[in-house]
One Martini backbone bead per residue (centre of mass of N, CA, C, O) as a GRO file, in nm:
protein
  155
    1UNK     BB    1  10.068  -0.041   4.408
    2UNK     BB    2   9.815   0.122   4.558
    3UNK     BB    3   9.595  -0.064   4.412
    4UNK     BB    4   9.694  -0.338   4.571
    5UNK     BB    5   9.650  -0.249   4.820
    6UNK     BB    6   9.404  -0.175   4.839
    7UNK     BB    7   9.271  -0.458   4.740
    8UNK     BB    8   9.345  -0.616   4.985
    9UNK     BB    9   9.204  -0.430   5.195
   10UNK     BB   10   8.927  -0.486   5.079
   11UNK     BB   11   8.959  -0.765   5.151
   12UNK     BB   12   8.974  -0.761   5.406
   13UNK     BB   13   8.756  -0.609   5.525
   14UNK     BB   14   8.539  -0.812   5.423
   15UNK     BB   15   8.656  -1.057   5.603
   16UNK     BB   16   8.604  -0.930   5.884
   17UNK     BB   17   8.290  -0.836   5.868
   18UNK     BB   18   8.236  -1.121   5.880
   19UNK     BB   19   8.373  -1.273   6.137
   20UNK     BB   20   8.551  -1.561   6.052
   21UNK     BB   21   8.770  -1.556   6.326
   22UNK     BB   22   8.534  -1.498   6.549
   23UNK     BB   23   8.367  -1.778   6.554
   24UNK     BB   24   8.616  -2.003   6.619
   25UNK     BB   25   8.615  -1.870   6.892
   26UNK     BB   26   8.333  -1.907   7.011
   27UNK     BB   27   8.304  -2.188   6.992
   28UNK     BB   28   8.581  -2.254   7.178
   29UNK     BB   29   8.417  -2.163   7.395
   30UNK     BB   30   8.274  -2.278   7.736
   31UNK     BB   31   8.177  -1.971   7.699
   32UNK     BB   32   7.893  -1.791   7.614
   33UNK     BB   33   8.022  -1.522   7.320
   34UNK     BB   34   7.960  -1.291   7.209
   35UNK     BB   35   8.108  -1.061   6.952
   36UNK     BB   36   8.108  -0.797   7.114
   37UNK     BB   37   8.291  -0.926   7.373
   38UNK     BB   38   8.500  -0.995   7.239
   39UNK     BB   39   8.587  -0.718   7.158
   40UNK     BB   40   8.620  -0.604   7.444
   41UNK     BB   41   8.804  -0.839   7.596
   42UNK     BB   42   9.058  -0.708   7.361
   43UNK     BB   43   9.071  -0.418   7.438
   44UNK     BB   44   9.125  -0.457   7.715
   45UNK     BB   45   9.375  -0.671   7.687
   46UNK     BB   46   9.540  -0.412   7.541
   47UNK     BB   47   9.546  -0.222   7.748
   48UNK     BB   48   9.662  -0.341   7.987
   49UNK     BB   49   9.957  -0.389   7.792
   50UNK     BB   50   9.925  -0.037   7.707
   51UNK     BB   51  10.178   0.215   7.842
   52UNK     BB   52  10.089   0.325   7.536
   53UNK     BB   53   9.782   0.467   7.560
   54UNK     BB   54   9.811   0.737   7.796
   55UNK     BB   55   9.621   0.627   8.066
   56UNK     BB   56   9.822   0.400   8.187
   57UNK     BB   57   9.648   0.169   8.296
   58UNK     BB   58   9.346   0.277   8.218
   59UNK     BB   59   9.028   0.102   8.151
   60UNK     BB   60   8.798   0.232   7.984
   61UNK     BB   61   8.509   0.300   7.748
   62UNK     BB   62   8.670   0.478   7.580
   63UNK     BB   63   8.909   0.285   7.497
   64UNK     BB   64   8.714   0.110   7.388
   65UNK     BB   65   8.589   0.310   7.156
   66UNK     BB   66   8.881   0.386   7.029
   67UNK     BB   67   8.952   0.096   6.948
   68UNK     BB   68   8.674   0.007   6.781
   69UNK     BB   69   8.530   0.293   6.665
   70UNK     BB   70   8.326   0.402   6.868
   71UNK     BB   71   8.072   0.528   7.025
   72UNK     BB   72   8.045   0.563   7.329
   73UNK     BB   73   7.763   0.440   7.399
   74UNK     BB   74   7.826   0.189   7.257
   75UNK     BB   75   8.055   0.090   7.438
   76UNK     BB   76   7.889   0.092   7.707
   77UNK     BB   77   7.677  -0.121   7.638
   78UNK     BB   78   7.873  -0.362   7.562
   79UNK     BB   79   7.996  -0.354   7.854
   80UNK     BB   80   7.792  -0.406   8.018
   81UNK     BB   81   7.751  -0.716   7.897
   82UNK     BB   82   8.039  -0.788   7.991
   83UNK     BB   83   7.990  -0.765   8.261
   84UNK     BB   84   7.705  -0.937   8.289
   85UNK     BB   85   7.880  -1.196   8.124
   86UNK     BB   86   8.141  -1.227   8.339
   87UNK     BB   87   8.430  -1.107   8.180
   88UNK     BB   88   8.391  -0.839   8.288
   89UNK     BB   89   8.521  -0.549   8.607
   90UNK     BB   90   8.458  -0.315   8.743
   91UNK     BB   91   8.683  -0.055   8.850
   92UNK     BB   92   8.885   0.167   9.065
   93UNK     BB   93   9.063   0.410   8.975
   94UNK     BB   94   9.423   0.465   9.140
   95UNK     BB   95   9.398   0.758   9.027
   96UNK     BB   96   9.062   0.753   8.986
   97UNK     BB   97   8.816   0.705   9.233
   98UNK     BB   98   8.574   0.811   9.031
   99UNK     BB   99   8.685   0.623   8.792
  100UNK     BB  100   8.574   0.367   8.560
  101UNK     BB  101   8.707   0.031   8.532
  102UNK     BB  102   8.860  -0.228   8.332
  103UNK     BB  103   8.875  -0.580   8.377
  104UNK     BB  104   8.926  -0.892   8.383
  105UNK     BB  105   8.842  -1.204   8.449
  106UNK     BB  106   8.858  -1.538   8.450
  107UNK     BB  107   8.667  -1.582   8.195
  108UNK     BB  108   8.821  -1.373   8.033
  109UNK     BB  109   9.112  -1.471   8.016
  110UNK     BB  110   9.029  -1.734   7.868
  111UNK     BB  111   8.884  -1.578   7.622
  112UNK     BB  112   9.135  -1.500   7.549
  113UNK     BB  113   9.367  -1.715   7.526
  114UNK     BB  114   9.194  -1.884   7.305
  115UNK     BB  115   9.189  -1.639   7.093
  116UNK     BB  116   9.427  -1.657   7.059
  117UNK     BB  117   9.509  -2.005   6.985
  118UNK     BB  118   9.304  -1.978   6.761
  119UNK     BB  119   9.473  -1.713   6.562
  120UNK     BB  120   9.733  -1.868   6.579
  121UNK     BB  121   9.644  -2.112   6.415
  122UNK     BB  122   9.574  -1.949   6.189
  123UNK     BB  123   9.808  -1.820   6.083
  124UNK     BB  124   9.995  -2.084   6.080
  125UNK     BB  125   9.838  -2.192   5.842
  126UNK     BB  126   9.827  -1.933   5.620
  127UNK     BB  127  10.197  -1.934   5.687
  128UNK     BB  128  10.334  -2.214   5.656
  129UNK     BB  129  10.457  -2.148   5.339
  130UNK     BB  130  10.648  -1.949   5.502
  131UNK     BB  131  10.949  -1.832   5.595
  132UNK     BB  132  11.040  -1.708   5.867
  133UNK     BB  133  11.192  -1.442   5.715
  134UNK     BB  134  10.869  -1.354   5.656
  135UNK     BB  135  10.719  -1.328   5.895
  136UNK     BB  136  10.925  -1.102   6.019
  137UNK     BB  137  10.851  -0.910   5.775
  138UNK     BB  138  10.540  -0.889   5.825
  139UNK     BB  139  10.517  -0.825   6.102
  140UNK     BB  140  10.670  -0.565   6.055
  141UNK     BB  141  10.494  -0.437   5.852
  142UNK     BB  142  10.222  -0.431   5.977
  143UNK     BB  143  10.307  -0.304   6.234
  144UNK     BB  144  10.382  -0.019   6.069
  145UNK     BB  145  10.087   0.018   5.934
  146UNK     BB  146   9.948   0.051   6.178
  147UNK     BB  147  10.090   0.297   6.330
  148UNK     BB  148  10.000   0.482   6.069
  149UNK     BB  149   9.704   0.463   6.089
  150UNK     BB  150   9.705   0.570   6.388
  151UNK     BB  151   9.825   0.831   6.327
  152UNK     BB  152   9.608   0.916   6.109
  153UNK     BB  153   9.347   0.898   6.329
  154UNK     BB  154   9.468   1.161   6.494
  155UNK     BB  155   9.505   1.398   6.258
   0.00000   0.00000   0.00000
């Protein structure tokens, strides 16, 4: 069982490295975005809605290197890109005028959107042929799997 589960990993991992889902995101937004700016973007957008983040409501640059699992230095870099191509925009944190938060812009909200949009029509595509009642235990048992692996990475 362990060594299926192995292989599977390694085909996702394999798949995902390609970034085979995050071109046709790209492809289909209005303005063009790296796949750098797309990872950061999705980041911000996690974070903003993760209340369990630890953080507060502040979305940092350190928060986007954890959530991407890079060096700060490296995520430094890639938000500041995505600030300069105008997705994401530096604002002051509410808890602490010092340090600076990230927030998305008018144009990364579209490009959440359009990311989601695009993932859930993948997705509903690759699960078509499950009925509901797999669908709900793949994504409970998903949901439980990264939260292990979230546990695993901070032990």
């Amino acid at each position: 069982m362990l060594s299926d589960i192995e292989a599977a990993m390694v085909r996702i991992r394999r798949r995902q490295s390609r970034r085979s889902l995050a071109r046709p995101v790209v492809d289909d937004l209005d303005e063009p975005v790296d796949l750098n700016t797309l990872a950061v973007i999705d980041a911000v957008d996690e974070g903003a809605g993760d209340s369990g983040s630890g953080s507060g409501s502040d979305v940092t640059v350190g928060f986007v290197a954890d959530r991407l699992a890079i060096d700060p230095s490296r995520a430094s870099r890639i938000v500041a890109e995505a600030v300069r191509s105008g997705f994401v925009r530096r604002v002051a944190s509410q808890e602490d005028g010092r340090r600076s938060c990230l927030e998305l812009t008018a144009t990364g909200e579209e490009a959440v959107v359009a990311a989601h949009r695009t993932r859930q029509l993948f997705y509903s595509d690759v699960l078509g042929d499950w009925d509901a009642g797999e669908q709900r235990e793949f994504a409970r048992l998903l949901t439980k799997f990264v939260r292990s692996l979230d546990d695993a990475a901070r032990d």
